[in-house]
DNA sequence: GTGGAGCCCTGACCCTGCGTCAAGGTCAAG
DNA sequence: CTTGACCTTGACGCAGGGTCAGGGCTCCAC
């Protein structure tokens, strides 16, 4: 007859694990000798090895319980289940490997490669790092919300940034990161922004935009803009004076709230 | 500004997880609004995604804590570590898949295919199911202790079972599963066993056996034999009378315990 | 202005699969 | 008889959260 530690060592598990299986009802409690010690026979070793084999394959102990008592049909089905789970776990780990590789490679992660390329291009063109960081955060939010549309928007941004006039506007806007609400450059910047928007509007008149962005995301991005630029509220007011509202998605102001709609 | 649930959904985690990371000091507690709600900025999303990516890769939260504050060098080293672990886990799961595939294919858990084949052959040759079950359990024990040597032993067993005389001896031994200790067939069976052992001994005189099996395993297998056959003790006594001791590994008795050794 | 839905807060217990004391009883050897 | 290696039960601890419980906000509709 075997003691608990002999049993455990034959099956390659710890004594604690054996007692745990007893308490779970997985392995039946054996006879006790006169001093209360558990005494096992060889069949218990076999049982224990079966339990460990399933547990090692990642089957939860509660299922092991059912399986050791299951018929062949049921058992085969369960095995297929376990195999599916193992495959899923392998895939998950492969994805994890890719993700942490990205994470080690650079500032990316949570950002698709096009966006990373765009941020790199901004750096090359001399944009301030603070602005790039803000831009990156915005794109993270966008990627989290509408991952499928990121590359379409990214293409537009890439084109914009390579456009001479627009790039200069962006660069000057970038300087706003540390300006105060009463900065003298603001009115002329507001003029340049409205000029561009109006030009773009004229060009794309009648053109259908892609899928519209949700109000929530626009609000979120606007809020992020306001948080990052101390003078953002002032700029937005200046734009409203010129007939435009919003930032992420600038639209003609309706003079709504004045009692009539146009 | 983001509420906790917005933050959580952007990063693809639960609200509870975010609070958990706060309590672990992984993610800094953000400002609260006037009603005590946490308010996050977009940078928190970046942080949170980074944390999740590491945690998903199986990095314990305590290490994630170190890593998010680590420099590039240290981080890269840690990432290599994590990647090694992930590869190892993938391999482990692939091995598990193979094991459970075997497990589904054969009628039993924790047995290598050669053993399953052997048991199938026993069934074909007309051995009783009870005997096959006992044999299976023995092989589970052997496979657990000395997995590398199973196929060598299996080859021997396969040869034995195809040997006419020996097979008939085995078949008759199989009938012992339900015999009583005073069964009249026992003495002649003991004679046949000793005859075979002596013949085998003569043949293999001077031949070196493979690796010896450990005393513990032999004792365990003997115990399993005794547990399974009510008449096993009687048979062992009969063998001792004929100068042999043990069962799994039958050896010439030394008359030890009689005050002298030969 | 008031009710209810749907957020938010903290604190506390629950889960798995054991590891790790703690506090004692037992057994075999010297 | 002592020592050290076992055995017993019971309880707490770990990660990584889930899931109440018992409260407070806020916002929108009526």
Coordinates of C-alpha atoms (C1' of nucleotides) in Angstrom, one line a residue:
Chain A
X1 CA 0.0 0.0 0.0
X2 CA 1.1 3.5 -0.8
X3 CA 1.3 6.6 1.3
X4 CA 0.1 9.9 -0.1
X5 CA 3.6 11.1 -0.9
X6 CA 4.4 7.8 -2.7
X7 CA 1.3 8.1 -4.7
X8 CA 2.1 11.7 -5.6
X9 CA 5.6 10.9 -6.6
X10 CA 4.5 8.0 -8.8
X11 CA 2.1 10.2 -10.6
X12 CA 4.5 13.2 -10.7
X13 CA 2.3 15.6 -8.7
X14 CA 2.6 17.2 -5.3
X15 CA 1.0 15.9 -2.2
X16 CA -1.0 19.1 -1.9
X17 CA -2.4 18.5 -5.4
X18 CA -3.6 15.0 -4.4
X19 CA -5.4 16.4 -1.4
X20 CA -6.8 19.1 -3.5
X21 CA -8.2 16.5 -5.9
X22 CA -9.8 14.7 -2.9
X23 CA -11.4 17.9 -1.7
X24 CA -12.7 18.4 -5.3
X25 CA -14.1 14.9 -5.4
X26 CA -11.9 14.1 -8.4
X27 CA -10.1 11.3 -6.7
X28 CA -12.0 9.2 -4.2
X29 CA -10.8 9.3 -0.6
X30 CA -9.1 6.0 0.1
X31 CA -9.2 3.8 3.2
X32 CA -7.3 5.2 6.2
X33 CA -5.0 3.1 8.3
X34 CA -5.4 3.0 12.1
X35 CA -3.6 6.3 12.5
X36 CA -5.7 8.0 10.0
X37 CA -3.2 8.1 7.2
X38 CA -4.5 7.6 3.7
X39 CA -3.5 4.3 2.1
X40 CA -3.6 4.0 -1.7
X41 CA -3.5 1.0 -4.1
X42 CA -1.9 1.0 -7.5
X43 CA -5.2 1.7 -9.2
X44 CA -5.2 5.1 -7.5
X45 CA -1.9 5.9 -9.3
X46 CA -3.6 5.2 -12.6
X47 CA -6.5 7.4 -11.7
X48 CA -4.3 10.2 -10.7
X49 CA -2.2 10.0 -13.9
X50 CA -5.4 10.2 -15.9
X51 CA -6.4 13.3 -14.0
X52 CA -3.0 14.9 -14.5
X53 CA -3.0 14.1 -18.2
X54 CA -6.2 16.0 -18.7
X55 CA -5.3 18.8 -16.3
X56 CA -2.0 19.3 -18.1
X57 CA -3.9 19.7 -21.4
X58 CA -5.6 22.7 -19.7
X59 CA -8.9 21.0 -18.9
X60 CA -10.4 22.7 -15.8
X61 CA -10.7 20.3 -12.9
X62 CA -14.5 20.7 -12.9
X63 CA -14.5 19.2 -16.4
X64 CA -11.9 16.6 -15.6
X65 CA -14.4 15.4 -13.0
X66 CA -17.0 14.7 -15.7
X67 CA -14.6 13.4 -18.2
X68 CA -13.0 10.6 -16.2
X69 CA -16.5 9.2 -15.7
X70 CA -17.6 9.9 -19.3
X71 CA -18.4 7.4 -22.0
X72 CA -16.4 7.2 -25.3
X73 CA -18.7 9.4 -27.3
X74 CA -18.9 12.2 -24.7
X75 CA -15.2 11.9 -24.2
X76 CA -14.4 12.2 -27.9
X77 CA -16.5 15.3 -28.1
X78 CA -14.8 16.8 -25.1
X79 CA -11.4 16.1 -26.6
X80 CA -12.4 18.0 -29.8
X81 CA -13.4 20.9 -27.5
X82 CA -10.1 20.8 -25.7
X83 CA -8.3 20.7 -29.1
X84 CA -10.2 23.7 -30.3
X85 CA -9.2 25.6 -27.1
X86 CA -5.6 24.7 -27.5
X87 CA -5.6 25.9 -31.1
X88 CA -7.2 29.2 -30.1
X89 CA -4.6 29.6 -27.3
X90 CA -1.8 29.0 -29.8
X91 CA -3.2 31.6 -32.1
X92 CA -3.6 34.0 -29.3
X93 CA 0.0 33.6 -28.3
X94 CA 1.1 34.0 -31.9
X95 CA -0.8 37.3 -32.0
X96 CA 0.8 38.3 -28.7
X97 CA 4.2 37.7 -30.1
X98 CA 3.5 40.0 -33.0
X99 CA 2.1 42.7 -30.7
X100 CA 5.0 42.7 -28.3
X101 CA 7.4 42.7 -31.2
X102 CA 5.7 45.9 -32.4
X103 CA 5.8 47.3 -28.9
X104 CA 9.5 46.7 -28.8
X105 CA 10.1 48.1 -32.2
X106 CA 8.8 51.5 -31.6
X107 CA 6.2 54.0 -30.5
X108 CA 3.5 52.2 -32.4
X109 CA 1.1 49.7 -30.9
X110 CA -2.5 50.6 -30.9
X111 CA -1.6 52.3 -34.1
X112 CA -1.6 50.8 -37.6
X113 CA 1.6 51.1 -39.5
X114 CA 0.2 53.8 -41.9
X115 CA -0.3 56.0 -38.9
X116 CA 3.2 55.4 -37.6
X117 CA 4.5 56.3 -41.1
X118 CA 2.5 59.5 -41.0
X119 CA 3.9 60.5 -37.6
X120 CA 7.4 59.7 -38.8
X121 CA 6.8 61.9 -41.8
X122 CA 5.6 64.7 -39.5
X123 CA 8.8 64.5 -37.6
X124 CA 10.9 64.6 -40.9
X125 CA 9.0 67.7 -41.9
X126 CA 9.9 69.5 -38.7
X127 CA 6.7 69.4 -36.7
X128 CA 7.2 69.9 -33.0
X129 CA 7.3 66.7 -31.0
X130 CA 4.5 67.9 -28.7
X131 CA 2.2 68.3 -31.7
X132 CA 3.2 64.8 -33.0
X133 CA 2.3 63.4 -29.6
X134 CA -1.1 65.0 -29.7
X135 CA -1.6 63.8 -33.2
X136 CA -0.6 60.3 -32.1
X137 CA -3.1 60.3 -29.3
X138 CA -5.8 61.4 -31.6
X139 CA -5.1 58.6 -34.0
X140 CA -5.1 56.1 -31.2
X141 CA -8.6 57.2 -30.3
X142 CA -9.6 57.0 -33.9
X143 CA -8.1 53.6 -34.4
X144 CA -9.8 52.3 -31.3
X145 CA -13.2 53.5 -32.6
X146 CA -13.1 52.9 -36.4
X147 CA -10.1 50.7 -37.2
X148 CA -11.4 49.9 -40.6
X149 CA -11.5 53.5 -41.8
X150 CA -8.1 54.6 -40.5
X151 CA -6.2 53.8 -43.6
X152 CA -8.6 55.9 -45.8
X153 CA -8.3 58.9 -43.5
X154 CA -4.6 58.3 -43.3
X155 CA -4.3 58.6 -47.1
X156 CA -6.1 62.0 -47.0
X157 CA -3.8 63.2 -44.2
X158 CA -0.7 62.0 -46.1
X159 CA -1.8 63.9 -49.1
X160 CA -2.6 67.0 -47.1
X161 CA 0.8 67.1 -45.3
X162 CA 2.6 66.9 -48.7
X163 CA 0.6 69.9 -49.9
X164 CA 2.8 73.0 -49.6
X165 CA 0.2 75.6 -48.4
X166 CA -1.5 73.2 -46.1
X167 CA 1.7 72.0 -44.6
X168 CA 2.7 75.5 -43.7
X169 CA -0.7 76.1 -42.1
X170 CA -0.3 72.9 -40.1
X171 CA 3.2 73.9 -39.0
X172 CA 1.9 77.2 -37.8
X173 CA -1.0 75.6 -36.0
X174 CA 1.5 73.4 -34.3
X175 CA 3.1 76.4 -32.7
X176 CA -0.2 76.9 -30.8
X177 CA 0.7 74.2 -28.3
X178 CA 2.2 76.8 -26.0
X179 CA 0.5 80.0 -27.0
X180 CA -1.9 81.8 -24.7
X181 CA -5.6 82.6 -25.5
X182 CA -4.7 86.2 -26.3
X183 CA -1.9 85.4 -28.8
X184 CA -1.9 87.9 -31.6
X185 CA -1.4 85.2 -34.3
X186 CA -4.7 83.7 -33.6
X187 CA -7.0 85.9 -35.8
X188 CA -4.8 85.4 -38.9
X189 CA -4.6 81.7 -38.3
X190 CA -8.4 81.6 -38.1
X191 CA -8.5 83.4 -41.4
X192 CA -6.2 80.9 -43.0
X193 CA -8.2 78.0 -41.7
X194 CA -11.5 79.3 -43.0
X195 CA -9.9 80.1 -46.3
X196 CA -8.7 76.6 -46.7
X197 CA -12.0 75.1 -45.6
X198 CA -13.9 77.2 -48.0
X199 CA -11.6 76.3 -50.8
X200 CA -11.9 72.6 -50.0
X201 CA -15.7 73.0 -49.8
X202 CA -15.8 74.5 -53.3
X203 CA -13.7 71.8 -54.7
X204 CA -15.6 68.9 -53.2
X205 CA -19.0 70.4 -53.8
X206 CA -21.4 67.6 -54.5
X207 CA -18.8 65.0 -53.7
X208 CA -19.9 62.3 -51.3
X209 CA -17.8 61.8 -48.3
X210 CA -16.9 58.3 -47.1
X211 CA -18.6 57.0 -44.0
X212 CA -19.3 59.8 -41.6
X213 CA -17.6 59.7 -38.2
X214 CA -19.7 59.4 -35.1
X215 CA -20.6 62.4 -33.1
X216 CA -19.1 60.9 -30.0
X217 CA -15.7 60.4 -31.6
X218 CA -15.7 63.9 -33.0
X219 CA -16.6 65.3 -29.6
X220 CA -13.9 63.2 -28.1
X221 CA -11.3 64.4 -30.6
X222 CA -12.4 68.0 -30.2
X223 CA -12.1 67.6 -26.4
X224 CA -8.6 66.2 -26.8
X225 CA -7.7 69.2 -29.0
X226 CA -9.1 71.7 -26.4
X227 CA -7.2 69.9 -23.7
X228 CA -3.9 70.1 -25.5
X229 CA -4.0 73.7 -26.7
X230 CA -4.6 76.4 -24.1
X231 CA -5.7 78.7 -26.8
X232 CA -8.1 76.3 -28.5
X233 CA -11.3 77.8 -27.1
X234 CA -10.3 81.2 -28.4
X235 CA -9.5 79.8 -31.8
X236 CA -12.9 78.0 -31.9
X237 CA -14.6 81.3 -31.0
X238 CA -12.7 83.1 -33.8
X239 CA -13.9 80.4 -36.2
X240 CA -17.4 80.7 -35.1
X241 CA -17.2 84.5 -35.7
X242 CA -16.2 83.6 -39.3
X243 CA -19.2 81.2 -39.6
X244 CA -17.7 77.8 -38.8
X245 CA -18.1 75.5 -35.9
X246 CA -16.2 72.5 -34.6
X247 CA -12.7 71.5 -35.2
X248 CA -12.3 67.8 -36.1
X249 CA -15.2 68.1 -38.4
X250 CA -15.6 71.8 -39.2
X251 CA -19.1 72.7 -40.4
X252 CA -20.9 75.8 -41.3
X253 CA -22.4 77.3 -38.2
X254 CA -26.2 77.5 -38.3
X255 CA -26.6 80.3 -35.9
X256 CA -28.6 77.7 -34.1
X257 CA -29.7 78.7 -30.6
X258 CA -30.7 82.1 -31.8
X259 CA -34.2 81.1 -32.3
X260 CA -34.2 80.3 -35.9
X261 CA -32.7 77.9 -38.3
X262 CA -31.4 78.7 -41.7
Chain B
X1 CA -12.3 63.9 -21.3
X2 CA -13.1 60.2 -20.9
X3 CA -15.1 58.4 -18.3
X4 CA -13.7 55.1 -17.0
X5 CA -16.1 53.1 -19.1
X6 CA -15.1 55.0 -22.2
X7 CA -11.5 54.5 -21.5
X8 CA -12.1 50.8 -20.9
X9 CA -13.9 50.3 -24.1
X10 CA -11.3 52.2 -26.2
X11 CA -8.7 49.9 -24.8
X12 CA -10.9 46.8 -25.0
X13 CA -10.8 46.0 -21.3
X14 CA -13.4 46.0 -18.5
X15 CA -14.0 48.8 -16.1
X16 CA -13.1 46.4 -13.3
X17 CA -9.7 45.8 -14.9
X18 CA -9.0 49.5 -15.1
X19 CA -9.7 49.9 -11.4
X20 CA -7.6 46.9 -10.7
X21 CA -4.7 48.4 -12.5
X22 CA -5.2 51.6 -10.5
X23 CA -5.1 49.6 -7.2
X24 CA -1.9 47.9 -8.4
X25 CA -0.3 51.2 -9.2
X26 CA 0.0 50.2 -12.8
X27 CA -2.0 53.0 -14.2
X28 CA -1.8 56.3 -12.4
X29 CA -5.0 57.5 -10.8
X30 CA -6.3 60.4 -12.9
X31 CA -7.9 63.6 -11.8
X32 CA -11.4 63.4 -10.4
X33 CA -14.3 65.7 -11.5
X34 CA -16.3 67.5 -8.8
X35 CA -18.5 64.4 -8.2
X36 CA -15.5 62.2 -7.7
X37 CA -15.6 60.5 -11.1
X38 CA -12.3 59.6 -12.7
X39 CA -11.5 61.6 -15.8
X40 CA -9.0 60.4 -18.3
X41 CA -7.2 61.9 -21.3
X42 CA -6.2 60.1 -24.4
X43 CA -2.7 59.4 -23.1
X44 CA -4.3 57.1 -20.6
X45 CA -5.6 55.0 -23.5
X46 CA -2.1 54.6 -24.8
X47 CA -0.9 53.6 -21.4
X48 CA -3.8 51.2 -20.9
X49 CA -3.3 49.5 -24.3
X50 CA 0.4 49.0 -23.5
X51 CA -0.5 47.4 -20.2
X52 CA -3.0 45.1 -21.8
X53 CA -0.7 44.1 -24.5
X54 CA 1.9 43.0 -22.0
X55 CA -0.7 41.4 -19.8
X56 CA -2.2 39.5 -22.7
X57 CA 1.3 38.2 -23.5
X58 CA 1.2 36.6 -20.1
X59 CA 3.4 39.1 -18.3
X60 CA 2.4 39.2 -14.6
X61 CA 1.1 42.6 -13.6
X62 CA 3.9 43.1 -11.2
X63 CA 6.4 42.9 -14.1
X64 CA 4.2 45.0 -16.3
X65 CA 4.6 47.6 -13.5
X66 CA 8.4 47.5 -13.9
X67 CA 8.3 47.4 -17.7
X68 CA 6.1 50.4 -18.4
X69 CA 8.7 52.4 -16.4
X70 CA 11.7 50.7 -17.9
X71 CA 14.2 52.2 -20.3
X72 CA 14.4 51.0 -23.9
X73 CA 17.3 48.6 -23.3
X74 CA 15.7 46.9 -20.3
X75 CA 12.4 46.8 -22.1
X76 CA 13.8 45.2 -25.2
X77 CA 15.5 42.5 -23.0
X78 CA 12.2 41.8 -21.2
X79 CA 10.4 41.6 -24.5
X80 CA 12.9 38.9 -25.7
X81 CA 12.2 37.1 -22.5
X82 CA 8.5 37.2 -23.0
X83 CA 8.8 36.1 -26.6
X84 CA 10.8 33.1 -25.5
X85 CA 8.1 32.2 -23.0
X86 CA 5.4 32.6 -25.6
X87 CA 7.2 30.3 -28.0
X88 CA 7.7 27.7 -25.2
X89 CA 4.0 27.9 -24.4
X90 CA 3.0 27.5 -28.0
X91 CA 5.2 24.4 -28.2
X92 CA 3.7 23.1 -24.9
X93 CA 0.3 23.4 -26.4
X94 CA 1.3 21.7 -29.6
X95 CA 2.5 18.8 -27.5
X96 CA -0.7 18.8 -25.5
X97 CA -2.6 18.7 -28.8
X98 CA -0.6 15.6 -29.9
X99 CA -1.2 14.0 -26.5
X100 CA -4.9 14.5 -26.5
X101 CA -5.1 13.4 -30.1
X102 CA -3.6 10.0 -29.0
X103 CA -5.9 10.0 -26.1
X104 CA -8.9 10.3 -28.4
X105 CA -7.6 7.7 -30.8
X106 CA -6.9 5.0 -28.2
X107 CA -9.3 3.6 -25.7
X108 CA -7.3 5.0 -22.9
X109 CA -5.7 8.0 -21.3
X110 CA -2.0 8.5 -20.9
X111 CA -0.8 5.6 -23.1
X112 CA 1.6 5.7 -26.0
X113 CA 0.3 4.3 -29.3
X114 CA 2.5 1.1 -29.2
X115 CA 0.8 0.2 -25.9
X116 CA -2.6 0.8 -27.4
X117 CA -1.7 -1.4 -30.3
X118 CA -0.6 -4.1 -27.9
X119 CA -3.8 -4.0 -26.0
X120 CA -5.8 -4.2 -29.3
X121 CA -3.8 -7.2 -30.2
X122 CA -4.6 -8.8 -26.9
X123 CA -8.2 -8.3 -27.6
X124 CA -7.9 -9.9 -31.0
X125 CA -6.2 -12.9 -29.5
X126 CA -9.1 -13.5 -27.2
X127 CA -7.8 -12.2 -23.9
X128 CA -10.4 -11.4 -21.4
X129 CA -11.4 -7.7 -21.1
X130 CA -10.7 -7.6 -17.4
X131 CA -7.1 -8.8 -18.0
X132 CA -6.7 -6.2 -20.7
X133 CA -7.8 -3.5 -18.3
X134 CA -5.3 -4.7 -15.8
X135 CA -2.6 -4.8 -18.4
X136 CA -3.5 -1.3 -19.5
X137 CA -3.3 0.1 -16.0
X138 CA 0.1 -1.5 -15.6
X139 CA 1.4 0.2 -18.7
X140 CA 0.0 3.5 -17.6
X141 CA 2.1 3.1 -14.5
X142 CA 5.2 2.1 -16.5
X143 CA 4.7 4.9 -19.0
X144 CA 4.5 7.4 -16.2
X145 CA 7.7 6.3 -14.6
X146 CA 9.9 5.4 -17.6
X147 CA 8.3 6.8 -20.7
X148 CA 11.5 6.4 -22.7
X149 CA 11.8 2.7 -22.2
X150 CA 8.2 1.8 -23.0
X151 CA 8.6 1.1 -26.6
X152 CA 11.6 -1.2 -26.0
X153 CA 9.5 -3.2 -23.5
X154 CA 6.5 -3.1 -25.8
X155 CA 8.6 -4.7 -28.5
X156 CA 9.4 -7.6 -26.2
X157 CA 5.8 -8.0 -25.1
X158 CA 4.7 -8.0 -28.8
X159 CA 7.1 -10.7 -29.6
X160 CA 6.1 -12.8 -26.5
X161 CA 2.4 -12.6 -27.2
X162 CA 2.9 -13.9 -30.7
X163 CA 4.9 -16.9 -29.4
X164 CA 2.6 -19.9 -29.3
X165 CA 3.4 -21.5 -26.0
X166 CA 3.8 -18.3 -24.2
X167 CA 0.5 -16.9 -25.5
X168 CA -1.3 -20.0 -24.2
X169 CA 0.4 -19.5 -20.8
X170 CA -0.7 -15.9 -20.7
X171 CA -4.3 -16.8 -21.7
X172 CA -4.5 -19.3 -18.9
X173 CA -3.0 -16.8 -16.5
X174 CA -5.7 -14.4 -17.6
X175 CA -8.3 -16.8 -16.3
X176 CA -6.9 -16.2 -12.8
X177 CA -8.8 -12.9 -12.5
X178 CA -11.7 -14.6 -10.9
X179 CA -10.2 -17.7 -9.3
X180 CA -9.9 -18.3 -5.6
X181 CA -6.7 -18.9 -3.7
X182 CA -7.4 -22.6 -3.5
X183 CA -8.0 -23.0 -7.2
X184 CA -6.7 -26.4 -8.4
X185 CA -5.1 -25.0 -11.5
X186 CA -2.6 -23.0 -9.6
X187 CA 0.2 -25.5 -9.0
X188 CA 0.4 -26.5 -12.7
X189 CA 0.4 -22.9 -13.7
X190 CA 3.2 -22.2 -11.3
X191 CA 5.1 -25.1 -13.0
X192 CA 4.6 -23.7 -16.4
X193 CA 5.7 -20.3 -15.3
X194 CA 8.9 -21.6 -13.8
X195 CA 9.6 -23.8 -16.8
X196 CA 9.4 -20.8 -19.1
X197 CA 11.5 -18.6 -16.8
X198 CA 14.2 -21.2 -16.6
X199 CA 14.2 -21.7 -20.4
X200 CA 14.4 -18.0 -20.9
X201 CA 17.2 -17.8 -18.4
X202 CA 19.2 -20.5 -20.1
X203 CA 18.8 -18.8 -23.5
X204 CA 19.8 -15.3 -22.4
X205 CA 22.7 -16.5 -20.1
X206 CA 25.4 -13.9 -20.3
X207 CA 23.2 -11.5 -22.2
X208 CA 23.1 -8.1 -20.8
X209 CA 19.6 -6.8 -20.1
X210 CA 18.7 -3.3 -21.0
X211 CA 18.4 -0.7 -18.3
X212 CA 17.0 -2.2 -15.1
X213 CA 13.7 -1.1 -13.8
X214 CA 13.6 0.6 -10.4
X215 CA 12.7 -1.4 -7.3
X216 CA 9.9 1.0 -6.6
X217 CA 8.3 0.5 -9.9
X218 CA 8.6 -3.3 -9.7
X219 CA 7.0 -3.2 -6.2
X220 CA 4.2 -1.0 -7.5
X221 CA 3.5 -3.3 -10.4
X222 CA 3.6 -6.3 -8.1
X223 CA 1.2 -4.6 -5.8
X224 CA -1.1 -3.9 -8.7
X225 CA -1.0 -7.6 -9.7
X226 CA -1.8 -8.7 -6.2
X227 CA -4.7 -6.2 -6.0
X228 CA -6.2 -7.4 -9.2
X229 CA -5.9 -11.2 -8.7
X230 CA -7.4 -12.7 -5.5
X231 CA -5.2 -15.8 -5.9
X232 CA -2.0 -13.8 -6.6
X233 CA -0.5 -14.4 -3.1
X234 CA -1.0 -18.1 -3.4
X235 CA 0.6 -18.1 -6.8
X236 CA 3.6 -16.1 -5.5
X237 CA 3.9 -18.7 -2.7
X238 CA 3.9 -21.5 -5.1
X239 CA 6.6 -19.8 -7.1
X240 CA 8.7 -19.3 -4.1
X241 CA 8.4 -23.0 -3.3
X242 CA 9.9 -23.6 -6.7
X243 CA 12.8 -21.2 -6.0
X244 CA 11.5 -18.0 -7.6
X245 CA 10.5 -14.7 -6.1
X246 CA 8.6 -11.7 -7.4
X247 CA 6.3 -11.4 -10.4
X248 CA 7.1 -8.4 -12.6
X249 CA 10.7 -9.2 -12.4
X250 CA 11.0 -12.8 -11.4
X251 CA 14.3 -13.7 -9.8
X252 CA 15.9 -16.8 -8.2
X253 CA 15.0 -16.7 -4.5
X254 CA 18.1 -16.5 -2.3
X255 CA 16.6 -18.1 0.7
X256 CA 17.4 -14.8 2.3
X257 CA 16.0 -14.4 5.8
X258 CA 17.2 -17.9 6.7
X259 CA 20.4 -16.7 8.1
X260 CA 22.7 -17.3 5.2
X261 CA 23.1 -16.1 1.7
X262 CA 24.0 -18.3 -1.3
Chain C
dG1 C1' -39.5 68.8 -10.9
dT2 C1' -39.3 64.3 -10.7
dG3 C1' -38.6 59.6 -12.0
dG4 C1' -35.8 56.3 -14.0
dA5 C1' -32.0 54.7 -16.7
dG6 C1' -27.4 54.4 -16.8
dC7 C1' -23.5 55.9 -15.3
dC8 C1' -20.0 56.4 -11.2
dC9 C1' -17.9 55.3 -6.4
dT10 C1' -15.9 52.0 -2.6
dG11 C1' -15.6 47.8 -0.3
dA12 C1' -16.1 43.1 0.1
dC13 C1' -16.5 38.4 -1.1
dC14 C1' -15.9 34.6 -5.0
dC15 C1' -13.4 31.8 -8.5
dT16 C1' -9.1 28.3 -9.9
dG17 C1' -5.3 25.5 -8.7
dC18 C1' -2.8 24.9 -5.9
dG19 C1' 1.7 26.8 -2.4
dT20 C1' 2.7 27.6 2.1
dC21 C1' 2.4 28.0 6.9
dA22 C1' 0.5 26.4 11.5
dA23 C1' -0.2 23.2 15.0
dG24 C1' -0.3 19.0 16.0
dG25 C1' -0.1 13.3 15.7
dT26 C1' 2.8 9.2 13.9
dC27 C1' 6.5 6.2 12.6
dA28 C1' 11.1 4.3 12.0
dA29 C1' 15.9 4.7 13.1
dG30 C1' 19.5 5.4 16.2
Chain D
dC1 C1' 13.9 8.6 24.2
dT2 C1' 14.9 11.6 20.8
dT3 C1' 15.1 13.1 16.2
dG4 C1' 13.5 13.9 11.8
dA5 C1' 10.5 12.7 8.2
dC6 C1' 6.0 11.7 7.5
dC7 C1' 1.0 12.3 8.1
dT8 C1' -3.4 15.0 9.5
dT9 C1' -6.8 19.2 9.1
dG10 C1' -7.4 24.1 8.6
dA11 C1' -6.5 28.5 7.1
dC12 C1' -4.6 32.1 4.4
dG13 C1' -2.2 33.8 0.0
dC14 C1' -1.4 34.5 -5.1
dA15 C1' -3.1 36.4 -9.9
dG16 C1' -6.5 38.7 -12.4
dG17 C1' -10.1 40.0 -12.1
dG18 C1' -16.1 38.9 -11.7
dT19 C1' -19.9 40.0 -9.3
dC20 C1' -22.7 41.8 -5.9
dA21 C1' -24.1 45.4 -2.3
dG22 C1' -25.1 49.8 -1.1
dG23 C1' -24.6 54.1 -2.1
dG24 C1' -24.2 58.9 -5.2
dC25 C1' -24.4 61.5 -10.1
dT26 C1' -26.4 63.1 -14.3
dC27 C1' -29.1 63.4 -17.9
dC28 C1' -33.3 63.0 -20.4
dA29 C1' -38.1 62.5 -20.8
dC30 C1' -42.3 63.4 -19.1

